Coordinates of C-alpha atoms in Angstrom, one line a residue:
X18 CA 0.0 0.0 0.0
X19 CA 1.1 3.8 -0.7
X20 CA 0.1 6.1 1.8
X21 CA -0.4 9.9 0.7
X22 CA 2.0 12.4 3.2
X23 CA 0.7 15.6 3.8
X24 CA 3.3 18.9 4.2
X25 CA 1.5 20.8 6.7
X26 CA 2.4 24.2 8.7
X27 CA 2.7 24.5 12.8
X28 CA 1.1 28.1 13.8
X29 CA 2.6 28.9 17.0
X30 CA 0.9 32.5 17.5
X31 CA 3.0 34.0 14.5
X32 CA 2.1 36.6 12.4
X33 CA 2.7 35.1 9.4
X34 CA 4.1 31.8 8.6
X35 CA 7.6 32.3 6.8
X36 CA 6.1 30.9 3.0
X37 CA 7.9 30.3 -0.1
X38 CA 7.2 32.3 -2.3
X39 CA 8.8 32.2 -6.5
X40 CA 8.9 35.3 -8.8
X41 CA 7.5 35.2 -11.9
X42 CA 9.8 37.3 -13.5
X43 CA 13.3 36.3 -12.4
X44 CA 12.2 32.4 -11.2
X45 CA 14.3 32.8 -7.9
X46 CA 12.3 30.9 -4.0
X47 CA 12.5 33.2 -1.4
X48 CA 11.0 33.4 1.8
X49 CA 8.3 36.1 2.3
X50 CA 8.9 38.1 5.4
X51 CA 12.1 37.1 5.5
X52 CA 14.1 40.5 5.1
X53 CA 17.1 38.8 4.6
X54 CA 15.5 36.6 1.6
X55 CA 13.5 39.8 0.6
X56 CA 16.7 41.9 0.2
X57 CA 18.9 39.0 -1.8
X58 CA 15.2 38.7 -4.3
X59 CA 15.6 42.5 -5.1
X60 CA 19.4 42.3 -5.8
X61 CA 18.9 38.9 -7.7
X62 CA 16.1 40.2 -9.5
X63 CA 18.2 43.0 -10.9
X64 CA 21.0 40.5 -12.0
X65 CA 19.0 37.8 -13.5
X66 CA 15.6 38.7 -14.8
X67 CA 15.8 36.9 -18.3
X68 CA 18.8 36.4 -18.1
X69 CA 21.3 32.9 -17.5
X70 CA 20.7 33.2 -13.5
X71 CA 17.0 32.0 -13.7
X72 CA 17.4 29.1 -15.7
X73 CA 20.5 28.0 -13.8
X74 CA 19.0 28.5 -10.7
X75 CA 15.5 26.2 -12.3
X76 CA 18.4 23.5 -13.2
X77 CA 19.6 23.2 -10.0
X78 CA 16.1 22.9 -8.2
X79 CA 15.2 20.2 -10.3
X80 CA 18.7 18.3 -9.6
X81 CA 17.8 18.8 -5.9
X82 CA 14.7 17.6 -6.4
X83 CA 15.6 13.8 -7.9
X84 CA 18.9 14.1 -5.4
X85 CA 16.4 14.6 -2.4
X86 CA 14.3 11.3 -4.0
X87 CA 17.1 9.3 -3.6
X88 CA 18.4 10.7 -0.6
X89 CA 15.1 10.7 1.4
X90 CA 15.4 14.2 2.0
X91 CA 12.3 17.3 2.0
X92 CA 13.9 20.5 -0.3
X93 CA 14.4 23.3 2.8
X94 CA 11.8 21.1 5.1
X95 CA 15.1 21.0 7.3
X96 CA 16.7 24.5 6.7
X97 CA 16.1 27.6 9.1
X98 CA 13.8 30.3 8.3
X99 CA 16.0 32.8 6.6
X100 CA 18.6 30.5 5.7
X101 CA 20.6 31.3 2.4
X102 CA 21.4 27.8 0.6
X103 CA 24.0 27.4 -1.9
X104 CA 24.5 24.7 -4.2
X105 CA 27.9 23.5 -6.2
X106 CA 27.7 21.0 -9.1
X107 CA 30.4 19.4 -10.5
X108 CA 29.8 18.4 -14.1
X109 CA 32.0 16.4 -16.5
X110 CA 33.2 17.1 -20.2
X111 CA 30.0 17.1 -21.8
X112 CA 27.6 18.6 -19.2
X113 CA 26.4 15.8 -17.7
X114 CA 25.6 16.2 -13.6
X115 CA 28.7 14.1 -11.8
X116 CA 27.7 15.1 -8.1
X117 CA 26.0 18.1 -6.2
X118 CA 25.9 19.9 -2.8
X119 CA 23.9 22.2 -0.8
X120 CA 25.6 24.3 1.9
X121 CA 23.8 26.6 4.0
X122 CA 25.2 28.5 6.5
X123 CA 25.9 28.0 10.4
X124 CA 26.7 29.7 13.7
X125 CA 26.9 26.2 15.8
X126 CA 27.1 22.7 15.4
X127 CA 28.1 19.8 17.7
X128 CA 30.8 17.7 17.5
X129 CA 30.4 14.0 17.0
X130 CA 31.4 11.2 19.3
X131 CA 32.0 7.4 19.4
X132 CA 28.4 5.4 18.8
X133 CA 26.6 8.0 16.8
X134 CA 26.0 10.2 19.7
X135 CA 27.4 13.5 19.6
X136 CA 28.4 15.9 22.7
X137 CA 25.8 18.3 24.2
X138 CA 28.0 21.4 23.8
X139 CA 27.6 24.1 20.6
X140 CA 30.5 24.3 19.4
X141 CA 31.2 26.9 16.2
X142 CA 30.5 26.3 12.6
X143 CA 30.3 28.4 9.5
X144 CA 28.8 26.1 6.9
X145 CA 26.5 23.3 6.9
X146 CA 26.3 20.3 4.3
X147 CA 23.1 20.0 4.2
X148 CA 22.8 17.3 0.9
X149 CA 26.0 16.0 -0.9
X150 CA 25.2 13.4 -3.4
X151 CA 27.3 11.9 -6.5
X152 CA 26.1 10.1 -9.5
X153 CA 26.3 6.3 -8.7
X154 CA 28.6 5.5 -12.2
X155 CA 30.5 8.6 -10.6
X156 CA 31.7 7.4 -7.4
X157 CA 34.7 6.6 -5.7
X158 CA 36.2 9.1 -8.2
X159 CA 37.0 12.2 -5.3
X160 CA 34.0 14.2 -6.2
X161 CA 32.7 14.6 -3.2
X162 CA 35.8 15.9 -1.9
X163 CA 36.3 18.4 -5.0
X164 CA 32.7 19.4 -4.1
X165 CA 33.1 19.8 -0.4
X166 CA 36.6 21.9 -1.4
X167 CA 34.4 23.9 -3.2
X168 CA 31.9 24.9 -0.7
X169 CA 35.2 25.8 1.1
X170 CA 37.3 27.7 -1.3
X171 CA 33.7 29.8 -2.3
X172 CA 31.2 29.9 0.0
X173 CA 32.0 32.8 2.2
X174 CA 33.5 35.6 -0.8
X175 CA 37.6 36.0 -0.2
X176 CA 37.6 33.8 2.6
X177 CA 39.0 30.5 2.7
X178 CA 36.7 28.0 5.2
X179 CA 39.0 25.7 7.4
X180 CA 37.9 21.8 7.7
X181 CA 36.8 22.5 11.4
X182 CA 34.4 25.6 9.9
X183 CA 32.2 22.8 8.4
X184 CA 29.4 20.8 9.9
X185 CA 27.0 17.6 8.2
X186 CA 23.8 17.6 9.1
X187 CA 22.1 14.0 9.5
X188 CA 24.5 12.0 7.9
X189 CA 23.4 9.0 6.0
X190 CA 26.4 6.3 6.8
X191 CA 28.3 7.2 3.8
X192 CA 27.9 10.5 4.3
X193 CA 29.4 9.8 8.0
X194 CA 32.1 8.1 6.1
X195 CA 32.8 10.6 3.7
X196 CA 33.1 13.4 7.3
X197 CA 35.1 11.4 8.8
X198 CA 37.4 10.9 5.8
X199 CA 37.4 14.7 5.4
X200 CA 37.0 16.0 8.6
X201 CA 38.4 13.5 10.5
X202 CA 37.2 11.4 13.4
X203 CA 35.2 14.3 15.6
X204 CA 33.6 16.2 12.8
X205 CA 30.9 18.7 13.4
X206 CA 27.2 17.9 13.1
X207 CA 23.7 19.9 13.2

């Protein structure tokens, strides 16, 4: 049997749920009442209406959305309010997707333990990886740790990100092998 899920909202007294909202015009998500998101939808909207932003930025939402198929995973169901995602692909010779990741940025994390447990103390963090997947007939190849340089090298503008800056959130267990390969054996998770 399939059962039918339902997204639903929580009201909590707000004023107004944070909602997705997508422009028309330029094609970018952004959350309404969000003056963060607000802010980066008038700049973007500047940049990219008609232009090679909008249908880059349509690519990439639809790669997230077969990556978040296979990895179980709800698109921003997990990421904070006014949080500002990025995403890095890594393609090969002839355009074809190799491996993708979505970064989104941090203030804390927690640092992992023996047993999957991880300690009770916030720690800092600058970045989280919030999805990193390669291609299966990709694999094995050091993508993922080309794409996780990446978010390093270019996340944060001039500003090279150290390994102990980054955090995974939820691992799956090869994404907890891949974190401790790069990160080493206390890596950082949120």
């Amino acid at each position: 049997q399939s059962r039918t899920q339902v997204q639903t909202t929580l009201q909590f007294g707000q004023k107004r749920p944070p909602a997705s909202h997508r422009c028309s015009e330029c094609g970018m998500a952004f959350v309404g009442g969000c003056d963060q998101d607000e802010r980066l939808h008038r700049s973007f909207h500047k940049r990219g209406s008609g232009g090679w932003l909008t249908w880059r930025a349509w690519q990439f939402m639809d790669l997230i959305a077969v990556v978040d198929g296979e990895l179980g995973a709800g698109w921003m169901a997990d990421m904070g309010e006014c949080a500002m995602p990025q995403g890095f692909v890594c393609l090969s010779a002839d355009d074809r997707v190799q491996g993708c990741v979505l970064a989104e940025p941090l203030s804390h994390a927690y640092t992992s333990l023996d047993d999957n447990k991880c300690s009770r103390d916030a720690v800092p963090a600058v970045v989280g990886i919030s999805r990193i997947w390669v291609a299966p007939h990709a694999r094995r190849k050091g993508i993922a740790t080309r794409l996780l340089d990446a978010v390093r090298h270019r996340f944060v503008m001039g500003t090279e990100l150290r390994h102990e800056d980054v955090a995974f959130s939820q691992p799956s267990s090869a994404g907890g092998r891949l974190a401790l390969q790069y990160l080493g054996p206390h890596f950082k998770v949120y």
